[in-house]
CSV table of C-alpha atoms in Angstrom, one decimal:
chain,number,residue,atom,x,y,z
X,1,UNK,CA,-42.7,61.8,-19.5
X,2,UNK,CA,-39.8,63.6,-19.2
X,3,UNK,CA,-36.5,61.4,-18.4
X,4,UNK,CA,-33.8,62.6,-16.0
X,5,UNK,CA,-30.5,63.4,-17.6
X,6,UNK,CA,-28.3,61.0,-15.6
X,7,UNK,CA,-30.9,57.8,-17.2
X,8,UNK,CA,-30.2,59.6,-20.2
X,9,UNK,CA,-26.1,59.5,-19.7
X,10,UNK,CA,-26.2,55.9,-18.5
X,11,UNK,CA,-28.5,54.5,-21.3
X,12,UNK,CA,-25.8,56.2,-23.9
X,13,UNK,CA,-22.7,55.0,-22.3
X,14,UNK,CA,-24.6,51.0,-22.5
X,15,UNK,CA,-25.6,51.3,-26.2
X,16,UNK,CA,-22.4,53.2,-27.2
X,17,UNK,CA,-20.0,50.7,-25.0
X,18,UNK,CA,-18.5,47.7,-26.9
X,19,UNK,CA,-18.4,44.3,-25.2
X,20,UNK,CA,-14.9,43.5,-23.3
X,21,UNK,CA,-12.9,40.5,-25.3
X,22,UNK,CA,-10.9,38.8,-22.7
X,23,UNK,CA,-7.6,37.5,-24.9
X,24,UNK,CA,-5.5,34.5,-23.5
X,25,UNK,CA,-2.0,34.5,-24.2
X,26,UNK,CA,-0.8,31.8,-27.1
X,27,UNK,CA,0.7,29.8,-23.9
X,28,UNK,CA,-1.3,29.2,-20.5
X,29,UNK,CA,1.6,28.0,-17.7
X,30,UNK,CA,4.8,27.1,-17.3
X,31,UNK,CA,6.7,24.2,-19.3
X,32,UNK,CA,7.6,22.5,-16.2
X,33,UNK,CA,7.5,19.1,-15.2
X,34,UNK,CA,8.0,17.8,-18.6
X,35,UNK,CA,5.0,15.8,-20.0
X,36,UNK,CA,3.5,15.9,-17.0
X,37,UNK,CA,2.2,19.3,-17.2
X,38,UNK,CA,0.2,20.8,-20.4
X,39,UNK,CA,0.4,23.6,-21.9
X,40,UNK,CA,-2.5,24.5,-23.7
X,41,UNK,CA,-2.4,26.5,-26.7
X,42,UNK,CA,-4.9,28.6,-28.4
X,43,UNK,CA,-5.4,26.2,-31.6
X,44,UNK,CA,-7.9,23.5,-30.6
X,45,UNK,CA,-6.0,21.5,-32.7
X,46,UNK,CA,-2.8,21.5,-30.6
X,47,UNK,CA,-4.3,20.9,-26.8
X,48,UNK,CA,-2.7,18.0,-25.2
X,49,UNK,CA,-5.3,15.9,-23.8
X,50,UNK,CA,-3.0,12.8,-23.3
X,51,UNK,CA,-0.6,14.1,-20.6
X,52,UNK,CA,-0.1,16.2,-18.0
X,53,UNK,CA,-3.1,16.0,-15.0
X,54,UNK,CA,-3.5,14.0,-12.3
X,55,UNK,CA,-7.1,13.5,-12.1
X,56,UNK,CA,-7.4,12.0,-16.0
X,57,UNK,CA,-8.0,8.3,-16.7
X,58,UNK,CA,-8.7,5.3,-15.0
X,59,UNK,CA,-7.1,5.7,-11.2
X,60,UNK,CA,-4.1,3.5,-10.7
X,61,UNK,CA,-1.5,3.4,-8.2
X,62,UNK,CA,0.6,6.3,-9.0
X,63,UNK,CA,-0.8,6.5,-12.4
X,64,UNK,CA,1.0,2.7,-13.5
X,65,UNK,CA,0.0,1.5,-16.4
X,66,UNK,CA,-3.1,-0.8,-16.0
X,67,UNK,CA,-2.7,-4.7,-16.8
X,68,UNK,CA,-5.3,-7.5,-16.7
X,69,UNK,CA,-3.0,-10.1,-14.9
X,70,UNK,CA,-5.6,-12.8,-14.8
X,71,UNK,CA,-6.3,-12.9,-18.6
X,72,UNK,CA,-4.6,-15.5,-20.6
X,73,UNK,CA,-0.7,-15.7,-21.5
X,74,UNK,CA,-0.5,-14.2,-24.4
X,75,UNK,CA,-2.4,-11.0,-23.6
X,76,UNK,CA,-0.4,-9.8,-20.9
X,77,UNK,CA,2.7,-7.6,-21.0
X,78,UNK,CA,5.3,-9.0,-18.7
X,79,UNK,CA,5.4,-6.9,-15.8
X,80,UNK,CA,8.3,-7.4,-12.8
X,81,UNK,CA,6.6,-5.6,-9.6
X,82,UNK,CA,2.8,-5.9,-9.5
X,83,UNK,CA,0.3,-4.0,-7.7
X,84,UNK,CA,-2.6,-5.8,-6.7
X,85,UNK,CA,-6.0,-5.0,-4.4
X,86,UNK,CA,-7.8,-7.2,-2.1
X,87,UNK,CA,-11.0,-5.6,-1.4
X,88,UNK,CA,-11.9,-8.3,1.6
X,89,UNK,CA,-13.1,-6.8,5.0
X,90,UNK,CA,-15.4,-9.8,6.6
X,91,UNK,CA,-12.7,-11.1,8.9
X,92,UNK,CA,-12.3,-8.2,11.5
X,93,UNK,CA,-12.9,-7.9,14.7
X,94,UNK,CA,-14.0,-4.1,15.3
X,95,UNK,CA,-14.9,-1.5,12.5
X,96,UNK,CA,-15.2,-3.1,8.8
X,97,UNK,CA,-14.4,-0.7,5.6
X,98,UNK,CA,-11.0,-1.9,4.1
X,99,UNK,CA,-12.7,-3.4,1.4
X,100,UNK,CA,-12.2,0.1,0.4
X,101,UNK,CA,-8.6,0.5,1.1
X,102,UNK,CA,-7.1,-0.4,-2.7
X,103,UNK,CA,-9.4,2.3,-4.0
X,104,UNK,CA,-8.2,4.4,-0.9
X,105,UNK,CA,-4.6,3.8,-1.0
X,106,UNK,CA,-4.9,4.8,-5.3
X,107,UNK,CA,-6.6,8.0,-4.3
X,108,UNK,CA,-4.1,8.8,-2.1
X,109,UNK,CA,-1.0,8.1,-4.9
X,110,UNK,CA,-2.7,10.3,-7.4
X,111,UNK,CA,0.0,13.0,-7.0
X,112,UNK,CA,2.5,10.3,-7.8
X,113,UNK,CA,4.1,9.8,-11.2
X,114,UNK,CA,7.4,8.3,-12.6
X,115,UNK,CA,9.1,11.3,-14.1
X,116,UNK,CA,8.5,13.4,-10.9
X,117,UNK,CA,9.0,10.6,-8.2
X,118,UNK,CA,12.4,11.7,-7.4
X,119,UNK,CA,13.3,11.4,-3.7
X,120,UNK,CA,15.1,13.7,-1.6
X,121,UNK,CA,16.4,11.8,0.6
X,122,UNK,CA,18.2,8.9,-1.4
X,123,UNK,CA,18.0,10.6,-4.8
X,124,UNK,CA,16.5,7.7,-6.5
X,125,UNK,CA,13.4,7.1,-8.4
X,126,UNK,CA,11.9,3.4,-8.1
X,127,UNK,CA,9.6,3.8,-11.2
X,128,UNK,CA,12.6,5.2,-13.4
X,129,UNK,CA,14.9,1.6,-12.5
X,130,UNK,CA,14.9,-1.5,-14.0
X,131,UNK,CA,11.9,-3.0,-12.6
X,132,UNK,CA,8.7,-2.6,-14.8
X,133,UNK,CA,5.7,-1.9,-12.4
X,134,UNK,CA,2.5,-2.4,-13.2
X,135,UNK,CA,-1.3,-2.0,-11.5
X,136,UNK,CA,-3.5,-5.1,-11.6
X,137,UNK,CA,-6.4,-3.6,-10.3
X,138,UNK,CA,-8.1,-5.5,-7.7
X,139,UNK,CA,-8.6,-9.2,-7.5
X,140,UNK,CA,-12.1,-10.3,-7.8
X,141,UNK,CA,-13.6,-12.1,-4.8
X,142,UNK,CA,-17.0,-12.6,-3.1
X,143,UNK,CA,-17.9,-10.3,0.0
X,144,UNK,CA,-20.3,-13.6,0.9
X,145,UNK,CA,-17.7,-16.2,1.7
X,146,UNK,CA,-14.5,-15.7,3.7
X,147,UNK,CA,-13.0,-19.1,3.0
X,148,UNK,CA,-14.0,-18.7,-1.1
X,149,UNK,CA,-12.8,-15.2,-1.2
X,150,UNK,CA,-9.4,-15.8,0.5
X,151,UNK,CA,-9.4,-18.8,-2.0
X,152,UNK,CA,-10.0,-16.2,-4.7
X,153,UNK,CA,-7.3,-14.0,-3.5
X,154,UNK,CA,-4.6,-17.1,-3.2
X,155,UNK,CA,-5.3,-18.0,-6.8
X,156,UNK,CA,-4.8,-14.3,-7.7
X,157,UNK,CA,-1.7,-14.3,-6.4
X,158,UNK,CA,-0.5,-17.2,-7.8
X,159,UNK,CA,-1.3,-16.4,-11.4
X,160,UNK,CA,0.1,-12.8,-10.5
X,161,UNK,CA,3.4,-13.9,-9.4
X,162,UNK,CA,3.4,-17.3,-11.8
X,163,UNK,CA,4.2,-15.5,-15.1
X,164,UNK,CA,7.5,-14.7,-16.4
X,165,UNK,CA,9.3,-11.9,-15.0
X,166,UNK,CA,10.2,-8.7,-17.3
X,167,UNK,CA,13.3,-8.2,-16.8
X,168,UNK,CA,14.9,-12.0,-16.5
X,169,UNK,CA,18.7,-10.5,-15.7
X,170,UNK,CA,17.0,-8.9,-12.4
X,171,UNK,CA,15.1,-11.7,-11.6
X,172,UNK,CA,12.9,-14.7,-12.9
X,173,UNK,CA,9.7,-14.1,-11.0
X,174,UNK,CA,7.6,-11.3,-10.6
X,175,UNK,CA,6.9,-9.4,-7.2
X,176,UNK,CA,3.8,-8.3,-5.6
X,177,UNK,CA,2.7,-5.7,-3.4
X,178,UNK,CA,-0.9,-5.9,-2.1
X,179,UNK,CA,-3.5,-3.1,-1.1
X,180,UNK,CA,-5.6,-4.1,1.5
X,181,UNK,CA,-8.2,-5.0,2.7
X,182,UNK,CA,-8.1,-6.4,6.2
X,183,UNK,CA,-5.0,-8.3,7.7
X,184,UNK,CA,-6.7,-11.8,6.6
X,185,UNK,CA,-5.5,-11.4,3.3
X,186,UNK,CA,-1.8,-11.6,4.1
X,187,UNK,CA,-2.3,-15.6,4.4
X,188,UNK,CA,-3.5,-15.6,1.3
X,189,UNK,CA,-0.4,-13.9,0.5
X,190,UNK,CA,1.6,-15.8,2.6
X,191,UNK,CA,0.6,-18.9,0.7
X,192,UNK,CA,1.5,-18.0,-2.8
X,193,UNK,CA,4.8,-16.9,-1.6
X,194,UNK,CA,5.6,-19.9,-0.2
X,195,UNK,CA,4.7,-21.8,-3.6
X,196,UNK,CA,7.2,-19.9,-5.1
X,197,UNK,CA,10.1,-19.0,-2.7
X,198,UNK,CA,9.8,-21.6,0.0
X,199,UNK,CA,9.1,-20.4,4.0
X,200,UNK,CA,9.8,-16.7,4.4
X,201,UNK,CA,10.3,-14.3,7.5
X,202,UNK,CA,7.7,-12.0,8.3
X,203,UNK,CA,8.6,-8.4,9.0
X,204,UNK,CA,5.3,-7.4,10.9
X,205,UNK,CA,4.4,-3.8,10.9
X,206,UNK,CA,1.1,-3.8,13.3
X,207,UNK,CA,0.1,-2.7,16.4
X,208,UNK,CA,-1.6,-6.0,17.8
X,209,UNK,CA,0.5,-9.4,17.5
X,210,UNK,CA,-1.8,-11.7,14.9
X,211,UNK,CA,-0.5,-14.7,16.0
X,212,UNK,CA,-3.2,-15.3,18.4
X,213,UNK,CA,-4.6,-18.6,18.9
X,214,UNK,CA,-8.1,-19.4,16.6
X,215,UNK,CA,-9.2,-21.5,19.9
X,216,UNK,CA,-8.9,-17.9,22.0
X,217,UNK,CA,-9.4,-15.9,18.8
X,218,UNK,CA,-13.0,-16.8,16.9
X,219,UNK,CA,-12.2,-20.5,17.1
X,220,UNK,CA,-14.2,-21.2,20.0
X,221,UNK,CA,-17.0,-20.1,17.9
X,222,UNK,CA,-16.6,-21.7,14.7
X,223,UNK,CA,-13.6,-23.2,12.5
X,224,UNK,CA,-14.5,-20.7,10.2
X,225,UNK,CA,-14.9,-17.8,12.6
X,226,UNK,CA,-11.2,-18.8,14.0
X,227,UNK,CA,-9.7,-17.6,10.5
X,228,UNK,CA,-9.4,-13.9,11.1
X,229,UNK,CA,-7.3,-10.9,11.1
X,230,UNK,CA,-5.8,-12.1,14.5
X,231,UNK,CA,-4.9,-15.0,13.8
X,232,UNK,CA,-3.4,-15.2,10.4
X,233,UNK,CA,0.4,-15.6,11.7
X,234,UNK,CA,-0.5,-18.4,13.8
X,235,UNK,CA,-2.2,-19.9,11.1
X,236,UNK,CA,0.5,-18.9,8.8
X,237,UNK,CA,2.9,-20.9,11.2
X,238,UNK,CA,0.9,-24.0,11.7
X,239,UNK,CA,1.6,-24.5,7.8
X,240,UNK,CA,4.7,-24.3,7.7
X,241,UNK,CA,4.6,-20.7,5.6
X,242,UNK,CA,7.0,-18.9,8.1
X,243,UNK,CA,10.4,-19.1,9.2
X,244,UNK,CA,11.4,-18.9,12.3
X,245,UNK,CA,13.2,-15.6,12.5
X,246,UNK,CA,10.2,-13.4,11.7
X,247,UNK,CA,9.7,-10.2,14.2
X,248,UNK,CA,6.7,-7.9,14.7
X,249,UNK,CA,7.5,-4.1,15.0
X,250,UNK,CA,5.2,-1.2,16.8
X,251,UNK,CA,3.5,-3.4,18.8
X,252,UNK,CA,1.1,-1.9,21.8
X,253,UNK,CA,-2.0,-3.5,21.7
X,254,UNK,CA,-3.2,-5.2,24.7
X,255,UNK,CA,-3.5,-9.0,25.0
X,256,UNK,CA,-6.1,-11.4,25.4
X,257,UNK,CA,-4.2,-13.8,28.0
X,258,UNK,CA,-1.0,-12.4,30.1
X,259,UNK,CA,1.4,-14.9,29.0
X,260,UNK,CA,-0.3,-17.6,26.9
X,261,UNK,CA,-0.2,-15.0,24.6
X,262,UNK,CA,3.3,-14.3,24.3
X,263,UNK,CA,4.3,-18.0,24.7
X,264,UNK,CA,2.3,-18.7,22.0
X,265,UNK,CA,3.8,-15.9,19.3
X,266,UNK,CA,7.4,-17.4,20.2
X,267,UNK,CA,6.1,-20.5,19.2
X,268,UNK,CA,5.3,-19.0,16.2
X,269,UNK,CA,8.2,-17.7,15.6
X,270,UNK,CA,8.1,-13.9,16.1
X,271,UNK,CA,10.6,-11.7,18.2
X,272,UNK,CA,8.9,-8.1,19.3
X,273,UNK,CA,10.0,-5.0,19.1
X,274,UNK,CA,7.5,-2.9,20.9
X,275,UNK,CA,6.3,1.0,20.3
X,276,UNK,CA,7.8,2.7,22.7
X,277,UNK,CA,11.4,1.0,22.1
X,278,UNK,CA,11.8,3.6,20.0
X,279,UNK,CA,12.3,6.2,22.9
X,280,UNK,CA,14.8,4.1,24.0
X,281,UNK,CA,16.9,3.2,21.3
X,282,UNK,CA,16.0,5.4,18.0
X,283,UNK,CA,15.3,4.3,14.9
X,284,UNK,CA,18.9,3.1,14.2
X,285,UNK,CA,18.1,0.4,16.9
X,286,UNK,CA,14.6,-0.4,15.4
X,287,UNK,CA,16.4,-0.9,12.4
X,288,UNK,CA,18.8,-2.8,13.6
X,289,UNK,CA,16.7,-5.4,15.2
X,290,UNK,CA,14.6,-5.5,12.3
X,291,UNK,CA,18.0,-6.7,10.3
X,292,UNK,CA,19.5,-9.1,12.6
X,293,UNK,CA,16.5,-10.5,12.9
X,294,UNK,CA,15.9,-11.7,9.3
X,295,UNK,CA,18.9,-12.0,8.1
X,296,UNK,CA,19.6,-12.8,4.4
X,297,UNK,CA,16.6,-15.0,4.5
X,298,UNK,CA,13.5,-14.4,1.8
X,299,UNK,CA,11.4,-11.4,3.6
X,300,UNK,CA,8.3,-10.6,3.5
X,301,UNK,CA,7.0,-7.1,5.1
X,302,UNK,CA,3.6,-6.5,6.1
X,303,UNK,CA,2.4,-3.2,7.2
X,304,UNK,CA,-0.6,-2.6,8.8
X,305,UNK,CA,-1.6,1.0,8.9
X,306,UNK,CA,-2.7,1.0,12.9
X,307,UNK,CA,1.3,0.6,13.2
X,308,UNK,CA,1.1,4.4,13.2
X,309,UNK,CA,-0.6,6.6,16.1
X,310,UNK,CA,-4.2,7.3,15.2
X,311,UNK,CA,-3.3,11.1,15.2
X,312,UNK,CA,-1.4,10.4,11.5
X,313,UNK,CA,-3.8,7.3,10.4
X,314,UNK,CA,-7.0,7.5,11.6
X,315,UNK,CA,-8.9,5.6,9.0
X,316,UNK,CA,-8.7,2.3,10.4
X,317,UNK,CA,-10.8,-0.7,12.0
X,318,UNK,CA,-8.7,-1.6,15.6
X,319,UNK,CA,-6.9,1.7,16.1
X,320,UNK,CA,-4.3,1.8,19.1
X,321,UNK,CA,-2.9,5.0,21.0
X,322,UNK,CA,0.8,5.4,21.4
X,323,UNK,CA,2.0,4.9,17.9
X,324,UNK,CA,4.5,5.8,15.8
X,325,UNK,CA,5.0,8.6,13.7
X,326,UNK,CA,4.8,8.2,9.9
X,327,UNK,CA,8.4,10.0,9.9
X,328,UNK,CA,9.7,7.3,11.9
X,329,UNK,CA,7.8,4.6,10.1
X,330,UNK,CA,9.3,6.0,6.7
X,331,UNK,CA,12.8,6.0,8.5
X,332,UNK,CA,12.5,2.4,9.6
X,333,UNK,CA,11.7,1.3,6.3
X,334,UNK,CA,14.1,3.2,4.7
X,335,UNK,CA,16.6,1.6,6.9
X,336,UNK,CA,15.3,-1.6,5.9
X,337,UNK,CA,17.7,-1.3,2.4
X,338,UNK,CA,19.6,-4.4,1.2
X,339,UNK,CA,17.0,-7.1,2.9
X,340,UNK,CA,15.9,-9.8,0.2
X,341,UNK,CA,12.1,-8.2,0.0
X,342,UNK,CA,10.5,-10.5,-1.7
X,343,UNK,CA,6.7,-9.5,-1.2
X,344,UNK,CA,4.9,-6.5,0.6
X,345,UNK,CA,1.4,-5.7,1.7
X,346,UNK,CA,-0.4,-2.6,3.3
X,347,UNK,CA,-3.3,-3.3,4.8
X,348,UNK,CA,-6.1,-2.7,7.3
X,349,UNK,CA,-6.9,1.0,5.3
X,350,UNK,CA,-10.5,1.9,5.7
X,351,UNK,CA,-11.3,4.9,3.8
X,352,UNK,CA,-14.9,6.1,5.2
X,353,UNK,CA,-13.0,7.1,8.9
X,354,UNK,CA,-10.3,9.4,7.0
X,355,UNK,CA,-10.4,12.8,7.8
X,356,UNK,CA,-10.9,15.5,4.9
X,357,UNK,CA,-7.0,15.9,4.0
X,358,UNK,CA,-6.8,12.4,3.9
X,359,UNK,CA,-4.5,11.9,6.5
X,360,UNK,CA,-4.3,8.1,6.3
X,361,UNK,CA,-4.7,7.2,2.5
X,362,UNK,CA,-1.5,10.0,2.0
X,363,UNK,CA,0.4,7.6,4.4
X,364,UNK,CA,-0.1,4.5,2.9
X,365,UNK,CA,0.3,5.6,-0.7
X,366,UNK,CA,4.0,6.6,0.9
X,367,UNK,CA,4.4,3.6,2.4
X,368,UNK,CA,3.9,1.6,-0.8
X,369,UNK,CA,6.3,3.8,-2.6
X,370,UNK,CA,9.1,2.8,0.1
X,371,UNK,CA,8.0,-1.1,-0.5
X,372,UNK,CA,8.5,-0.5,-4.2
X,373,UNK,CA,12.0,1.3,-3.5
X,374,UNK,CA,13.1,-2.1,-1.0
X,375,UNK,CA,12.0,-4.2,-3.8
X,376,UNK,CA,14.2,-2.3,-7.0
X,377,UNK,CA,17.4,-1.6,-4.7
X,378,UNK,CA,17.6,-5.7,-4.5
X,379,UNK,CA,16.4,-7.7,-7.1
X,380,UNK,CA,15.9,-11.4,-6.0
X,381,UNK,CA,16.9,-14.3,-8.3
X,382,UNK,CA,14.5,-17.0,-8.2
């Protein structure tokens, strides 16, 4: 069989060619970042596996250092600002899925680190002060029984917050900031903070008010369907956990009665500073109002993620129209410098209705780093 000359060419140019060697340089990247980013070399023996990437390890907030706060004494590093989850969504009123948010609010902080944390704004670096922050992981409660579970949560809290503080020249008792989880666990919250700093007032990041009545509010139902994440505050009130000089901010949600409603949150103790205030008076007003209100009392901020319009947090069970911006929410809180913050939560983050950029777990990973800042600009004696 006679073989035409251009199979002949091609067959010697394959049996005469040698095989390419791709070569990698001694140094793949930049050193940048400092530890955070690795530069791999070509001796196995000299890859840094330890540092450098975002997506290695166990997923903490902002890659902390995990601590098991619930073991006994003497196993646990002392710690001065604590992160810890509350995976409870059974007390809603609309769509469930915080349960998820802790994990949510983590994933969205995984770009976060201490030695790159730097903001441009106020040139400081909460996680490169004096406070020692830690993760705690999530508290363990039962998805089967509300009044157990926020019992659970309570005790977490209270052996969280109960040890000795880190750094005793800043202040004797540690701080908490909580992922949430629906609204409910803020009493919870509430609770333990009262066991260890007294009545505290509430600055109340939400669309919807919370104070509403349990009678109005799940009560007629049930006692234990009247313990819910609408009626926390008033709850909160009735035991004597709030001061009265606590204020709500962003507030547009419609109410159940036209002016039992709002009797009954004065009662509770709550001025309001509604959404669309901000068109009128800026974010220096908000601000303002937020400071006057409080005072130099003990405060404690709650933010729940439908504060913002559902165009930057979607991911949420009761989302309102007509909210604010995360811009402006990171300016108000900002603002918020000097106030005697001494616990946080952000809540109401339910991860399954987030959008593929993540729109809403970004936010509130921001929104946690402000918290943290509040907390290290002003220590708070105990």
């Amino acid at each position: 069989m006679l073989i035409p000359v251009t199979a002949i060419l091609i067959i010697q140019c394959l049996v005469g060619a040698k095989a390419r060697e791709v070569v990698f340089p001694p140094v793949a990247g930049a050193d940048s970042f400092a530890e955070q980013v690795q530069s791999p070399l070509s001796d196995l023996d000299e890859v840094d596996i330890v540092s450098g990437s975002q997506f290695s390890g166990l997923m903490t907030y902002a890659r902390l250092p995990y601590t098991n706060c619930f073991a006994d004494e003497g196993e646990v590093e002392k710690y001065d600002i604590a992160i810890l989850g509350a995976p409870f969504d059974t007390a809603v009123t609309a769509r469930p899925g915080a349960r998820f948010g802790p994990g949510g609010i983590r994933q969205g902080s995984r770009r976060m680190a201490g030695p790159i944390a730097w903001s441009v704004y106020s040139g400081r670096n909460p996680f490169k002060e004096w406070a020692k922050i830690i993760d705690c992981g999530d508290a363990p409660l039962t998805f089967l029984d509300n009044t157990v579970a926020l019992k659970q949560l309570e005790k977490a809290h209270k052996v969280t917050s109960g040890r000795a503080a880190n750094t005793t020249t800043k202040s004797s008792i540690p701080r908490i900031i909580a992922l949430g989880g629906d609204h409910t666990t803020t009493l919870a919250a509430l609770r333990s903070t009262f066991h260890r700093w007294g009545p505290v007032s509430v600055i109340h990041f939400d669309s919807h008010i919370d104070t509403w009545d349990p009678a109005v509010l799940g009560g007629g139902i049930s006692h234990y369907a009247g313990v819910n994440h609408g009626t926390f505050l008033h709850i909160a009130h009735e035991e004597g956990l709030l001061r009265n000089t606590s204020i709500h901010a962003g507030i547009r949600a419609p109410l159940l009665r036209r002016k039992g409603d709002l009797r009954n949150d004065i009662r509770c103790g709550f001025e309001i500073v509604k959404a669309r205030d901000i068109d009128r008076i800026g974010v220096n007003g908000i601000i303002n109002k937020l400071k006057d209100r409080v005072g130099d009392s003990n405060v404690y901020i709650s933010v729940d993620i439908d504060v913002l319009d559902p165009a930057f947090a979607p991911a949420t069970g009761t989302a309102e129209v007509g909210g604010w911006t995360t811009r402006e929410l990171f300016s108000i809180l900002d603002g918020l410098e000097g106030l005697r913050v001494i616990g946080a939560d952000v809540v109401e983050v339910a991860p399954v209705y987030d959008n593929p950029g993540e729109t809403t777990v970004l936010a509130a990973a921001e929104i946690v780093r402000s918290l943290l800042t509040l907390m290290v600009q002003k220590p708070v004696k105990g």
